[in-house]
Every structure is written in structure tokens, then in C-alpha cells.
């Protein structure tokens, strides 16, 4: 094996390794994004359950995510709509929104 063949083999090996490292990096970013979305959905569900039990408007930050609870009457019936909006960090990038109808007190 000559020096030129060795250099060509190392270049090919380096390109293949770079491709695999990029694949692993993208998989890592996808896993982190999935974890962020999962966390935001958990906060939204937790907030919704508390809003059903104690319906109060809320605007604060919990576990690093912003959450907002809005209460509105639903039509002319005895129902009320509860809307929970959770913003993923950094603010303004994406939101999780839950809607639920409950009986008005």
C-alpha cells in the first residue's frame, strides 16, 4: 500500500465519520426537543387540572415555562371555557394550547 492510497483511505474514512457524527448530533437535538415538548405538555395538563378545580386567571412561570390561564363564558349557557397556553423556551418560539369546557359555578 502506497502513501497515496493511505491518504485516500483516511480521507474516505474521515468523511464517513463526519456523516455519522452529524447524524448523532441531529438525533441528540431531536431528543432534546422532544423532552422540551413533553415537559410543556405536562405543565399544560397540570395547569388545566388545577384550573378546573380552582378557576382563577393565571399568568406566571412554572418550571422554566410561561403559562397563562384564561376563563371565558361559553355562549349563553352555563358553561365556561378554560384555555391554558404554555410557551416553550425561548419565549415566542412555540406554544402548547389546551381548551376545556366546564360547568360555571
XYZ file of N, CA and C in Angstrom:
315
model
N 0.853 -1.166 0.000
C 0.000 0.000 0.000
C 0.903 1.234 0.000
N 0.589 2.140 -0.891
C 1.424 3.328 -1.025
C 0.908 4.427 -0.114
N 1.670 5.472 -0.030
C 1.292 6.622 0.791
C 0.028 7.284 0.240
N -0.088 7.377 -1.070
C -1.264 7.981 -1.694
C -2.519 7.171 -1.375
N -2.440 5.851 -1.439
C -3.595 5.005 -1.102
C -3.981 5.182 0.353
N -3.014 5.304 1.233
C -3.290 5.502 2.662
C -3.998 6.832 2.897
N -3.549 7.883 2.222
C -4.170 9.196 2.386
C -5.612 9.176 1.871
N -5.833 8.552 0.726
C -7.187 8.451 0.170
C -8.083 7.650 1.122
N -7.574 6.573 1.678
C -8.355 5.763 2.618
C -8.708 6.577 3.864
N -7.774 7.367 4.379
C -8.048 8.194 5.551
C -9.068 9.291 5.243
N -9.008 9.858 4.058
C -9.986 10.881 3.677
C -11.388 10.267 3.603
N -11.501 9.112 2.992
C -12.801 8.438 2.898
C -13.320 8.086 4.286
N -12.450 7.564 5.130
C -12.839 7.235 6.500
C -13.264 8.490 7.265
N -12.556 9.587 7.074
C -12.906 10.846 7.737
C -14.262 11.367 7.290
N -14.564 11.292 6.004
C -15.869 11.737 5.508
C -17.002 10.876 6.063
N -16.781 9.579 6.124
C -17.802 8.679 6.685
C -18.025 8.981 8.173
N -16.945 9.215 8.911
C -17.063 9.521 10.340
C -17.794 10.843 10.546
N -17.521 11.835 9.701
C -18.204 13.121 9.805
C -19.704 12.955 9.582
N -20.085 12.132 8.618
C -21.502 11.875 8.368
C -22.186 11.244 9.566
N -21.521 10.276 10.193
C -22.104 9.632 11.370
C -22.196 10.591 12.542
N -21.203 11.440 12.740
C -21.248 12.402 13.844
C -22.383 13.411 13.648
N -22.628 13.830 12.416
C -23.738 14.736 12.146
C -25.067 14.047 12.436
N -25.171 12.781 12.086
C -26.382 12.021 12.368
C -26.630 11.939 13.875
N -25.597 11.668 14.654
C -25.741 11.595 16.108
C -26.112 12.954 16.691
N -25.558 14.026 16.153
C -25.868 15.367 16.641
C -27.334 15.695 16.375
N -27.835 15.364 15.193
C -29.245 15.621 14.879
C -30.169 14.792 15.759
N -29.791 13.565 16.035
C -30.603 12.721 16.915
C -30.638 13.303 18.327
N -29.526 13.843 18.782
C -29.462 14.455 20.107
C -30.362 15.686 20.187
N -30.340 16.529 19.155
C -31.197 17.717 19.126
C -32.663 17.303 19.100
N -33.005 16.285 18.330
C -34.394 15.817 18.263
C -34.855 15.288 19.618
N -33.991 14.570 20.314
C -34.348 14.056 21.642
C -34.558 15.202 22.629
N -33.711 16.237 22.558
C -33.862 17.380 23.457
C -35.163 18.122 23.159
N -35.494 18.313 21.874
C -36.740 18.987 21.512
C -37.949 18.190 21.991
N -37.871 16.872 21.877
C -38.960 16.024 22.356
C -39.130 16.161 23.866
N -38.033 16.228 24.575
C -38.101 16.398 26.028
C -38.711 17.749 26.390
N -38.361 18.806 25.649
C -38.939 20.130 25.908
C -40.444 20.131 25.668
N -40.885 19.536 24.550
C -42.312 19.464 24.263
C -43.044 18.635 25.314
N -42.464 17.532 25.714
C -43.087 16.672 26.722
C -43.243 17.424 28.045
N -42.230 18.177 28.428
C -42.284 18.969 29.654
C -43.381 20.026 29.561
N -43.479 20.700 28.415
C -44.501 21.733 28.240
C -45.910 21.134 28.297
N -46.100 19.968 27.716
C -47.414 19.314 27.760
C -47.758 18.908 29.190
N -46.773 18.400 29.941
C -47.025 18.054 31.348
C -47.444 19.281 32.148
N -46.748 20.407 31.945
C -47.106 21.640 32.659
C -48.505 22.095 32.255
N -48.842 22.006 30.967
C -50.165 22.422 30.497
C -51.260 21.543 31.107
N -51.057 20.230 31.133
C -52.060 19.332 31.714
C -52.217 19.576 33.218
N -51.092 19.760 33.917
C -51.123 20.040 35.350
C -51.879 21.345 35.614
N -51.584 22.371 34.821
C -52.237 23.663 34.985
C -53.731 23.555 34.697
N -54.106 22.794 33.679
C -55.518 22.627 33.340
C -56.268 21.953 34.480
N -55.695 20.914 35.060
C -56.375 20.227 36.165
C -56.563 21.164 37.351
N -55.570 21.996 37.646
C -55.721 22.951 38.748
C -56.723 24.045 38.393
N -56.786 24.448 37.125
C -57.743 25.477 36.710
C -59.172 24.955 36.789
N -59.371 23.665 36.553
C -60.713 23.089 36.671
C -61.144 23.078 38.132
N -60.223 22.760 39.035
C -60.557 22.697 40.461
C -60.716 24.080 41.079
N -59.850 25.014 40.724
C -59.892 26.372 41.266
C -59.764 27.348 40.102
N -60.878 27.682 39.447
C -60.808 28.511 38.239
C -60.429 29.964 38.531
N -59.151 30.264 38.384
C -58.642 31.614 38.542
C -57.717 31.928 37.369
N -57.799 33.156 36.830
C -56.861 33.519 35.769
C -55.434 33.552 36.316
N -54.499 33.011 35.546
C -53.104 32.925 35.982
C -52.204 33.366 34.838
N -51.127 34.047 35.181
C -50.081 34.368 34.211
C -48.771 34.382 34.995
N -48.014 33.288 34.886
C -46.755 33.182 35.602
C -45.830 32.195 34.904
N -44.722 31.873 35.555
C -43.743 30.930 35.024
C -43.600 29.772 35.998
N -43.662 28.544 35.461
C -43.518 27.339 36.275
C -42.492 26.438 35.594
N -41.514 25.988 36.325
C -40.506 25.060 35.806
C -39.849 25.564 34.525
N -39.661 26.861 34.434
C -38.970 27.426 33.282
C -39.822 27.692 32.066
N -41.140 27.457 32.138
C -42.019 27.738 31.003
C -43.112 28.713 31.444
N -43.479 29.601 30.544
C -44.548 30.552 30.828
C -45.892 29.882 30.636
N -46.818 30.191 31.527
C -48.168 29.634 31.375
C -49.194 30.731 31.603
N -50.304 30.610 30.898
C -51.393 31.564 31.007
C -52.706 30.787 31.055
N -53.566 31.157 31.995
C -54.890 30.550 32.107
C -55.910 31.649 31.873
N -56.807 31.423 30.921
C -57.877 32.377 30.622
C -59.223 31.692 30.843
N -60.163 32.430 31.400
C -61.517 31.932 31.653
C -62.494 32.796 30.874
N -63.398 32.155 30.111
C -64.396 32.881 29.328
C -65.727 32.157 29.403
N -66.825 32.910 29.460
C -68.122 32.250 29.367
C -68.308 31.664 27.973
N -68.985 30.548 27.884
C -69.198 29.865 26.608
C -70.635 30.104 26.162
N -70.807 30.993 25.200
C -72.141 31.294 24.684
C -73.046 31.833 25.777
N -74.307 31.475 25.706
C -75.268 31.928 26.721
C -75.615 30.794 27.685
N -74.844 29.722 27.645
C -75.135 28.572 28.507
C -74.440 28.730 29.850
N -74.541 27.695 30.643
C -73.905 27.707 31.964
C -72.515 27.081 31.898
N -71.897 27.141 30.758
C -70.555 26.587 30.591
C -69.515 27.693 30.578
N -68.299 27.315 30.922
C -67.174 28.227 30.880
C -66.029 27.537 30.150
N -65.335 28.290 29.309
C -64.172 27.750 28.599
C -62.905 28.126 29.357
N -62.074 27.115 29.606
C -60.766 27.344 30.214
C -59.728 27.109 29.132
N -58.857 28.094 28.924
C -57.790 27.986 27.938
C -56.457 28.101 28.666
N -55.604 27.101 28.469
C -54.262 27.102 29.051
C -53.268 27.196 27.899
N -52.380 28.188 27.969
C -51.341 28.372 26.959
C -49.988 28.289 27.660
N -49.137 27.400 27.177
C -47.788 27.232 27.730
C -46.795 27.524 26.613
N -45.849 28.440 26.865
C -44.824 28.802 25.886
C -43.546 28.039 26.172
N -42.996 27.420 25.130
C -41.722 26.739 25.274
C -40.594 27.759 25.264
N -39.521 27.493 26.004
C -38.387 28.416 25.950
C -37.624 28.257 24.650
N -37.017 29.262 24.096
C -37.145 30.677 24.452
C -38.534 31.183 24.091
N -39.024 32.194 24.822
C -40.398 32.678 24.616
C -40.650 33.081 23.165
N -41.844 32.743 22.699
C -42.247 33.112 21.356
C -41.920 32.086 20.281
N -41.242 30.985 20.640
C -40.872 30.004 19.620
C -42.013 29.037 19.328
N -42.644 28.497 20.358
C -43.725 27.534 20.168
C -44.601 27.528 21.415
N -45.860 27.135 21.234
C -46.785 27.088 22.356
C -47.596 25.797 22.332
N -48.033 25.405 23.524
C -48.984 24.306 23.687
C -50.255 24.942 24.233
N -51.392 24.703 23.567
C -52.659 25.302 23.976
C -53.673 24.196 24.242
N -54.318 24.272 25.419
C -55.371 23.325 25.785
C -56.657 24.098 26.015
N -57.788 23.546 25.552
C -59.106 24.127 25.761
C -59.971 23.097 26.468
N -60.822 23.601 27.387
C -61.724 22.679 28.078
C -62.987 23.443 28.496
N -64.109 22.777 28.337
C -65.379 23.351 28.786
C -65.768 22.726 30.114
N -66.153 23.576 31.067
C -66.583 23.096 32.381
C -67.851 23.851 32.775
N -68.557 23.292 33.728
C -69.752 23.948 34.224
C -69.349 25.190 35.034
N -70.036 26.287 34.786
C -69.750 27.510 35.524
C -70.314 27.380 36.937
N -69.594 27.914 37.894
C -70.097 27.811 39.290
C -71.316 28.675 39.526
